[in-house]
Amino acid sequence: MINRKAEVQRRIVSKDGHNNVRIDNVEGMVRLYLHDIWTTVVDMKWRYKLTLFSSTFVMTWFTFGVIFYFIGLGNGDFDAGLNSNHTPCMMNVETLTGAFLFSLESQTTIGYGFRYITEECPLAMFTLVAQLVITGLAEIFVTGAFLAKLARPKKRAETIKFSQLAVICRHQGKLCLMVRVANMRKSLLIQCQLTGKLFHSNVTQEGEKTQIHQSSVDFYMDSSSECPFLILPLTFYHILDDQSPLAGLTSENLCTREFELLVTLNATMESTAATCQSRTSYIPQEILWGYEFKPVLFSTTGGGYVADFNFFDKVQARNDANFLSNNSEKEKHEEDYKNE
């Protein structure tokens, strides 16, 4: 394999699928985020989410504790020399700390024993009902957002592996651009579909130049653009014909062209039926002309197969001599696995 040093080039999507576009100078960004508070909370980083999760309980306990304290203060429960016939709003609540503990016990449904509310204070009863309703809704929201982040298929997409390089060679008599994709888990991904977008500058017929123009790049496996399941490392290819947005690409102008190929795999998780999406991108320096992927799948003596990911990103030059030696090389690797 020829070592090619990638030059520094702007990328819209990083190799691990993250967005490199920064949004700046948006008026009212905070207001927009607050309007969609659910997505904002779900997208929070874990350290902020855990802080929000814990602070929601502590703040509601303290806030309603202060309210209960002022209710007792207004009722004269904390005055010195109270009449023996005086009935306080909350029994055994004499300080702000006691009011906080009463609020905590009420919200967590620990049960009343030492501190409890009396029938002589309707305002305290109304506050107690309001606390249980409001904090119940807040707990449902925060807990739901917590569980939604845990169940997001984003983490499942991290176990989908793309080849670091793309290759261009002939496949079934046609010049094709190929990428390799693999599922790193034993659980199946079904209804898999690989799509591509080509980002490049473009000049319209009216003479308007666009810095980023998007063109669709279709990827196929055999005769279909969709595979039933992803259980083996698969190679998807794009035909470089006249209809391709990469038409006119040659080995000479490959390194001088400026474009970025975004590759996206959409799949459904068999275990949960949730959809997941994994992305990567390739720039011209990461595309090898005249190379093919080395075999990664070998048979074993037990009648099964093994996918050796030591060869997942390995490529070899494509020529007639290599075509003749491919089978012997694969048989050699299979023989090594049988002897192990």
CSV table of C-alpha atoms in Angstrom, one decimal:
chain,number,residue,atom,x,y,z
A,1,MET,CA,0.0,0.0,0.0
A,2,ILE,CA,1.3,3.4,-0.9
A,3,ASN,CA,1.4,5.9,2.0
A,4,ARG,CA,-0.4,9.1,1.2
A,5,LYS,CA,-0.2,12.1,3.5
A,6,ALA,CA,-3.5,13.8,3.7
A,7,GLU,CA,-3.3,17.6,3.4
A,8,VAL,CA,-5.2,19.8,5.8
A,9,GLN,CA,-8.6,20.3,4.2
A,10,ARG,CA,-11.8,21.7,5.5
A,11,ARG,CA,-14.4,19.0,6.4
A,12,ILE,CA,-18.1,19.3,6.9
A,13,VAL,CA,-18.2,16.0,8.7
A,14,SER,CA,-15.4,14.4,10.6
A,15,LYS,CA,-14.2,10.8,10.2
A,16,ASP,CA,-16.2,9.8,13.2
A,17,GLY,CA,-19.4,11.3,11.9
A,18,HIS,CA,-19.5,14.5,14.0
A,19,ASN,CA,-20.7,17.8,12.5
A,20,ASN,CA,-17.9,20.3,12.0
A,21,VAL,CA,-20.2,23.3,11.1
A,22,ARG,CA,-20.3,25.9,13.8
A,23,ILE,CA,-23.5,27.9,14.1
A,24,ASP,CA,-22.8,31.6,14.9
A,25,ASN,CA,-24.5,34.9,15.2
A,26,VAL,CA,-28.1,33.5,15.5
A,27,GLU,CA,-30.4,36.1,17.1
A,28,GLY,CA,-32.4,34.7,20.0
A,29,MET,CA,-30.6,31.3,20.2
A,30,VAL,CA,-31.4,30.9,23.9
A,31,ARG,CA,-35.0,31.5,23.2
A,32,LEU,CA,-35.1,29.0,20.4
A,33,TYR,CA,-33.4,26.4,22.6
A,34,LEU,CA,-36.0,27.0,25.4
A,35,HIS,CA,-38.9,26.7,23.0
A,36,ASP,CA,-37.7,23.1,22.3
A,37,ILE,CA,-36.7,22.4,25.8
A,38,TRP,CA,-37.1,18.6,25.4
A,39,THR,CA,-34.5,18.3,22.7
A,40,THR,CA,-32.3,20.7,24.6
A,41,VAL,CA,-32.4,18.5,27.7
A,42,VAL,CA,-31.9,15.3,25.8
A,43,ASP,CA,-28.9,16.7,23.8
A,44,MET,CA,-27.2,17.8,27.0
A,45,LYS,CA,-23.9,16.3,28.0
A,46,TRP,CA,-24.0,13.8,30.7
A,47,ARG,CA,-22.4,16.1,33.3
A,48,TYR,CA,-25.0,18.8,32.8
A,49,LYS,CA,-27.8,16.2,32.7
A,50,LEU,CA,-26.7,14.7,36.0
A,51,THR,CA,-26.5,18.1,37.5
A,52,LEU,CA,-30.0,19.0,36.2
A,53,PHE,CA,-31.3,15.7,37.5
A,54,SER,CA,-30.0,16.2,41.0
A,55,SER,CA,-30.6,19.9,41.2
A,56,THR,CA,-34.3,19.4,40.2
A,57,PHE,CA,-35.0,17.5,43.3
A,58,VAL,CA,-32.9,19.6,45.7
A,59,MET,CA,-34.3,22.9,44.4
A,60,THR,CA,-38.0,21.8,44.6
A,61,TRP,CA,-37.4,20.5,48.1
A,62,PHE,CA,-35.8,23.8,49.1
A,63,THR,CA,-38.3,26.0,47.3
A,64,PHE,CA,-41.4,24.5,48.8
A,65,GLY,CA,-39.6,24.3,52.2
A,66,VAL,CA,-39.2,28.1,52.1
A,67,ILE,CA,-42.9,28.4,51.1
A,68,PHE,CA,-44.0,26.2,54.0
A,69,TYR,CA,-41.7,28.2,56.3
A,70,PHE,CA,-43.4,31.5,55.3
A,71,ILE,CA,-46.8,29.9,55.7
A,72,GLY,CA,-45.9,28.9,59.3
A,73,LEU,CA,-44.4,32.4,59.9
A,74,GLY,CA,-47.6,34.1,58.7
A,75,ASN,CA,-49.7,31.8,60.9
A,76,GLY,CA,-47.6,32.8,63.9
A,77,ASP,CA,-46.3,29.3,64.5
A,78,PHE,CA,-42.8,30.5,65.4
A,79,ASP,CA,-43.8,33.2,67.9
A,80,ALA,CA,-42.6,33.0,71.4
A,81,GLY,CA,-45.2,32.3,74.2
A,82,LEU,CA,-47.9,30.7,72.0
A,83,ASN,CA,-51.3,30.0,73.5
A,84,SER,CA,-51.8,26.3,74.3
A,85,ASN,CA,-54.9,26.4,72.1
A,86,HIS,CA,-52.9,27.5,69.0
A,87,THR,CA,-52.7,24.8,66.3
A,88,PRO,CA,-49.7,25.3,63.9
A,89,CYS,CA,-50.0,24.6,60.2
A,90,MET,CA,-47.2,22.0,60.4
A,91,MET,CA,-46.6,20.2,63.6
A,92,ASN,CA,-43.0,20.1,64.9
A,93,VAL,CA,-41.8,22.5,62.2
A,94,GLU,CA,-40.1,25.4,64.0
A,95,THR,CA,-37.2,26.4,61.7
A,96,LEU,CA,-36.3,26.6,58.0
A,97,THR,CA,-34.4,23.3,58.3
A,98,GLY,CA,-37.6,21.7,59.7
A,99,ALA,CA,-39.6,23.1,56.8
A,100,PHE,CA,-37.1,21.8,54.3
A,101,LEU,CA,-37.3,18.3,55.9
A,102,PHE,CA,-41.1,18.5,55.8
A,103,SER,CA,-41.0,19.4,52.1
A,104,LEU,CA,-38.5,16.5,51.4
A,105,GLU,CA,-40.7,14.0,53.3
A,106,SER,CA,-43.8,15.2,51.4
A,107,GLN,CA,-42.3,15.0,48.0
A,108,THR,CA,-40.5,11.6,48.4
A,109,THR,CA,-43.6,10.1,50.1
A,110,ILE,CA,-41.6,8.8,53.0
A,111,GLY,CA,-44.6,9.1,55.2
A,112,TYR,CA,-45.5,11.4,58.1
A,113,GLY,CA,-44.6,10.7,61.7
A,114,PHE,CA,-42.8,13.4,63.6
A,115,ARG,CA,-43.7,16.2,61.2
A,116,TYR,CA,-47.1,16.4,59.6
A,117,ILE,CA,-49.7,19.0,58.3
A,118,THR,CA,-52.8,19.9,60.3
A,119,GLU,CA,-56.3,20.6,59.2
A,120,GLU,CA,-56.3,24.2,60.5
A,121,CYS,CA,-54.4,25.7,57.6
A,122,PRO,CA,-56.0,25.5,54.1
A,123,LEU,CA,-53.1,27.4,52.5
A,124,ALA,CA,-50.6,24.8,53.6
A,125,MET,CA,-52.9,22.0,52.3
A,126,PHE,CA,-53.2,23.8,48.9
A,127,THR,CA,-49.4,24.2,48.8
A,128,LEU,CA,-48.9,20.6,49.5
A,129,VAL,CA,-51.1,19.5,46.7
A,130,ALA,CA,-49.4,22.0,44.3
A,131,GLN,CA,-46.0,20.7,45.3
A,132,LEU,CA,-47.0,17.1,44.6
A,133,VAL,CA,-48.5,18.0,41.2
A,134,ILE,CA,-45.7,20.3,40.0
A,135,THR,CA,-42.8,18.2,41.2
A,136,GLY,CA,-44.4,15.1,39.9
A,137,LEU,CA,-44.5,16.6,36.4
A,138,ALA,CA,-40.9,17.9,36.8
A,139,GLU,CA,-39.7,14.5,37.8
A,140,ILE,CA,-41.5,12.8,34.9
A,141,PHE,CA,-39.9,15.2,32.5
A,142,VAL,CA,-36.3,15.0,33.9
A,143,THR,CA,-36.5,11.2,34.3
A,144,GLY,CA,-37.9,10.8,30.8
A,145,ALA,CA,-35.1,12.9,29.3
A,146,PHE,CA,-32.6,10.8,31.3
A,147,LEU,CA,-34.0,7.5,30.0
A,148,ALA,CA,-34.3,8.9,26.4
A,149,LYS,CA,-30.6,9.8,26.4
A,150,LEU,CA,-29.7,6.3,27.6
A,151,ALA,CA,-31.9,4.7,24.9
A,152,ARG,CA,-30.7,6.8,22.0
A,153,PRO,CA,-29.5,4.7,19.1
A,154,LYS,CA,-26.5,7.1,18.8
A,155,LYS,CA,-24.4,4.7,20.9
A,156,ARG,CA,-25.4,1.8,18.7
A,157,ALA,CA,-24.1,3.7,15.7
A,158,GLU,CA,-20.7,3.9,17.3
A,159,THR,CA,-20.4,0.1,16.8
A,160,ILE,CA,-20.7,0.5,13.0
A,161,LYS,CA,-17.3,0.7,11.4
A,162,PHE,CA,-16.4,2.3,8.1
A,163,SER,CA,-13.1,1.7,6.3
A,164,GLN,CA,-10.6,4.6,6.8
A,165,LEU,CA,-10.0,4.7,3.0
A,166,ALA,CA,-12.1,4.4,-0.1
A,167,VAL,CA,-10.8,2.7,-3.2
A,168,ILE,CA,-11.5,3.0,-6.9
A,169,CYS,CA,-11.1,0.0,-9.2
A,170,ARG,CA,-13.1,-2.1,-11.7
A,171,HIS,CA,-15.9,-4.2,-10.3
A,172,GLN,CA,-17.9,-6.4,-12.7
A,173,GLY,CA,-16.4,-4.6,-15.7
A,174,LYS,CA,-17.3,-1.1,-14.4
A,175,LEU,CA,-15.2,1.5,-12.7
A,176,CYS,CA,-16.5,1.8,-9.1
A,177,LEU,CA,-15.7,3.7,-5.9
A,178,MET,CA,-15.9,1.3,-3.0
A,179,VAL,CA,-16.3,1.6,0.8
A,180,ARG,CA,-16.4,-1.1,3.4
A,181,VAL,CA,-18.8,-1.2,6.3
A,182,ALA,CA,-19.0,-3.6,9.2
A,183,ASN,CA,-21.3,-4.3,12.2
A,184,MET,CA,-19.2,-4.7,15.4
A,185,ARG,CA,-22.0,-6.4,17.3
A,186,LYS,CA,-23.6,-9.8,16.9
A,187,SER,CA,-27.1,-8.3,17.1
A,188,LEU,CA,-28.3,-7.7,13.5
A,189,LEU,CA,-28.9,-4.4,11.8
A,190,ILE,CA,-31.8,-4.9,9.3
A,191,GLN,CA,-33.0,-2.8,6.3
A,192,CYS,CA,-29.6,-1.3,5.9
A,193,GLN,CA,-29.1,1.4,3.2
A,194,LEU,CA,-26.0,3.2,2.3
A,195,THR,CA,-26.4,6.7,0.8
A,196,GLY,CA,-23.8,9.3,-0.1
A,197,LYS,CA,-23.7,13.1,-0.6
A,198,LEU,CA,-20.9,14.9,-2.5
A,199,PHE,CA,-20.0,18.3,-1.2
A,200,HIS,CA,-18.2,20.5,-3.8
A,201,SER,CA,-18.2,23.9,-5.2
A,202,ASN,CA,-20.3,24.5,-8.2
A,203,VAL,CA,-21.1,27.2,-10.8
A,204,THR,CA,-24.7,27.4,-12.0
A,205,GLN,CA,-25.8,28.1,-15.6
A,206,GLU,CA,-26.5,31.7,-14.5
A,207,GLY,CA,-22.9,32.1,-13.4
A,208,GLU,CA,-23.6,31.9,-9.7
A,209,LYS,CA,-20.9,30.2,-7.7
A,210,THR,CA,-21.9,28.1,-4.7
A,211,GLN,CA,-19.3,27.2,-2.1
A,212,ILE,CA,-21.0,24.0,-1.0
A,213,HIS,CA,-23.2,22.2,-3.5
A,214,GLN,CA,-24.7,18.8,-2.7
A,215,SER,CA,-25.1,16.0,-5.1
A,216,SER,CA,-26.5,12.5,-4.4
A,217,VAL,CA,-24.2,9.6,-4.7
A,218,ASP,CA,-25.9,6.2,-5.0
A,219,PHE,CA,-24.2,3.1,-3.5
A,220,TYR,CA,-25.1,-0.5,-4.3
A,221,MET,CA,-24.3,-3.9,-3.1
A,222,ASP,CA,-24.6,-6.5,-5.9
A,223,SER,CA,-27.8,-5.4,-7.7
A,224,SER,CA,-29.6,-3.6,-4.9
A,225,SER,CA,-29.1,-0.3,-3.0
A,226,GLU,CA,-30.5,-2.0,0.2
A,227,CYS,CA,-29.3,-5.1,2.0
A,228,PRO,CA,-31.6,-7.2,4.2
A,229,PHE,CA,-29.2,-7.3,7.2
A,230,LEU,CA,-25.6,-6.4,8.2
A,231,ILE,CA,-24.0,-9.4,9.8
A,232,LEU,CA,-20.8,-9.6,7.7
A,233,PRO,CA,-18.4,-6.9,6.6
A,234,LEU,CA,-19.8,-5.7,3.3
A,235,THR,CA,-18.4,-3.6,0.5
A,236,PHE,CA,-20.7,-1.1,-1.2
A,237,TYR,CA,-19.8,0.5,-4.5
A,238,HIS,CA,-20.7,3.5,-6.6
A,239,ILE,CA,-20.5,3.3,-10.3
A,240,LEU,CA,-18.4,6.1,-11.9
A,241,ASP,CA,-20.4,6.5,-15.1
A,242,ASP,CA,-21.7,9.6,-16.9
A,243,GLN,CA,-24.6,10.1,-14.5
A,244,SER,CA,-22.3,10.1,-11.4
A,245,PRO,CA,-21.4,13.4,-9.8
A,246,LEU,CA,-17.8,12.1,-9.8
A,247,ALA,CA,-17.8,11.7,-13.6
A,248,GLY,CA,-14.5,12.7,-15.2
A,249,LEU,CA,-12.5,11.6,-12.1
A,250,THR,CA,-9.1,10.1,-13.1
A,251,SER,CA,-6.0,9.0,-11.3
A,252,GLU,CA,-4.3,12.2,-12.5
A,253,ASN,CA,-6.9,14.7,-11.2
A,254,LEU,CA,-8.0,12.8,-8.1
A,255,CYS,CA,-5.6,14.6,-5.8
A,256,THR,CA,-6.3,18.0,-7.3
A,257,ARG,CA,-10.1,17.8,-7.1
A,258,GLU,CA,-11.7,19.5,-4.1
A,259,PHE,CA,-14.7,17.6,-2.7
A,260,GLU,CA,-15.9,15.7,0.3
A,261,LEU,CA,-17.9,12.5,0.1
A,262,LEU,CA,-20.3,12.0,3.0
A,263,VAL,CA,-21.4,8.4,3.5
A,264,THR,CA,-24.4,7.6,5.7
A,265,LEU,CA,-25.6,4.2,6.8
A,266,ASN,CA,-29.3,4.0,7.8
A,267,ALA,CA,-30.4,0.8,9.6
A,268,THR,CA,-32.9,-0.6,12.0
A,269,MET,CA,-31.9,-2.4,15.2
A,270,GLU,CA,-33.5,-5.8,15.3
A,271,SER,CA,-33.6,-5.9,19.1
A,272,THR,CA,-35.5,-2.6,19.6
A,273,ALA,CA,-36.8,-1.8,16.1
A,274,ALA,CA,-35.3,1.7,16.5
A,275,THR,CA,-33.5,3.3,13.6
A,276,CYS,CA,-29.8,4.3,13.9
A,277,GLN,CA,-27.6,6.3,11.6
A,278,SER,CA,-23.8,6.3,11.3
A,279,ARG,CA,-21.7,8.6,9.1
A,280,THR,CA,-18.2,9.2,7.9
A,281,SER,CA,-16.6,11.2,5.1
A,282,TYR,CA,-13.8,10.9,2.6
A,283,ILE,CA,-11.7,13.6,1.0
A,284,PRO,CA,-9.6,13.0,-2.2
A,285,GLN,CA,-6.5,12.2,-0.1
A,286,GLU,CA,-8.4,9.3,1.5
A,287,ILE,CA,-9.4,7.7,-1.8
A,288,LEU,CA,-7.0,5.3,-3.5
A,289,TRP,CA,-7.1,4.8,-7.2
A,290,GLY,CA,-6.3,1.3,-8.5
A,291,TYR,CA,-6.6,-0.4,-5.2
A,292,GLU,CA,-9.0,-3.0,-3.7
A,293,PHE,CA,-9.8,-4.2,-0.2
A,294,LYS,CA,-8.1,-7.3,1.1
A,295,PRO,CA,-10.2,-10.3,2.1
A,296,VAL,CA,-11.5,-10.0,5.6
A,297,LEU,CA,-13.7,-13.1,5.9
A,298,PHE,CA,-12.3,-16.6,6.3
A,299,SER,CA,-13.8,-20.0,6.9
A,300,THR,CA,-13.0,-22.1,10.0
A,301,THR,CA,-12.7,-25.8,10.6
A,302,GLY,CA,-16.0,-25.7,12.6
A,303,GLY,CA,-18.0,-24.9,9.6
A,304,GLY,CA,-18.3,-21.2,10.4
A,305,TYR,CA,-16.7,-18.0,9.4
A,306,VAL,CA,-14.4,-15.5,11.1
A,307,ALA,CA,-14.0,-11.8,10.2
A,308,ASP,CA,-10.5,-10.7,10.9
A,309,PHE,CA,-10.5,-7.0,11.4
A,310,ASN,CA,-6.7,-6.8,11.1
A,311,PHE,CA,-7.5,-6.8,7.3
A,312,PHE,CA,-10.5,-4.5,7.5
A,313,ASP,CA,-8.6,-1.3,6.4
A,314,LYS,CA,-5.9,-3.1,4.4
A,315,VAL,CA,-5.8,-2.6,0.7
A,316,GLN,CA,-3.8,-4.0,-2.2
A,317,ALA,CA,-2.9,-2.8,-5.7
A,318,ARG,CA,-5.3,-4.0,-8.3
A,319,ASN,CA,-3.7,-5.6,-11.4
A,320,ASP,CA,-3.8,-8.8,-13.3
A,321,ALA,CA,-1.1,-10.4,-11.2
A,322,ASN,CA,-3.1,-9.6,-8.0
A,323,PHE,CA,-6.2,-11.1,-9.5
A,324,LEU,CA,-4.4,-14.4,-9.9
A,325,SER,CA,-2.9,-14.3,-6.4
A,326,ASN,CA,-6.1,-13.2,-4.5
A,327,ASN,CA,-7.5,-16.7,-4.3
A,328,SER,CA,-4.2,-18.2,-3.1
A,329,GLU,CA,-3.7,-15.5,-0.5
A,330,LYS,CA,-7.2,-16.1,0.8
A,331,GLU,CA,-6.7,-19.9,0.9
A,332,LYS,CA,-3.5,-19.3,2.9
A,333,HIS,CA,-5.3,-17.2,5.5
A,334,GLU,CA,-8.0,-19.8,5.8
A,335,GLU,CA,-5.4,-22.5,6.2
A,336,ASP,CA,-3.9,-20.5,9.0
A,337,TYR,CA,-7.2,-20.3,10.8
A,338,LYS,CA,-7.8,-24.0,10.5
A,339,ASN,CA,-4.4,-24.8,12.0
A,340,GLU,CA,-5.1,-22.6,15.0
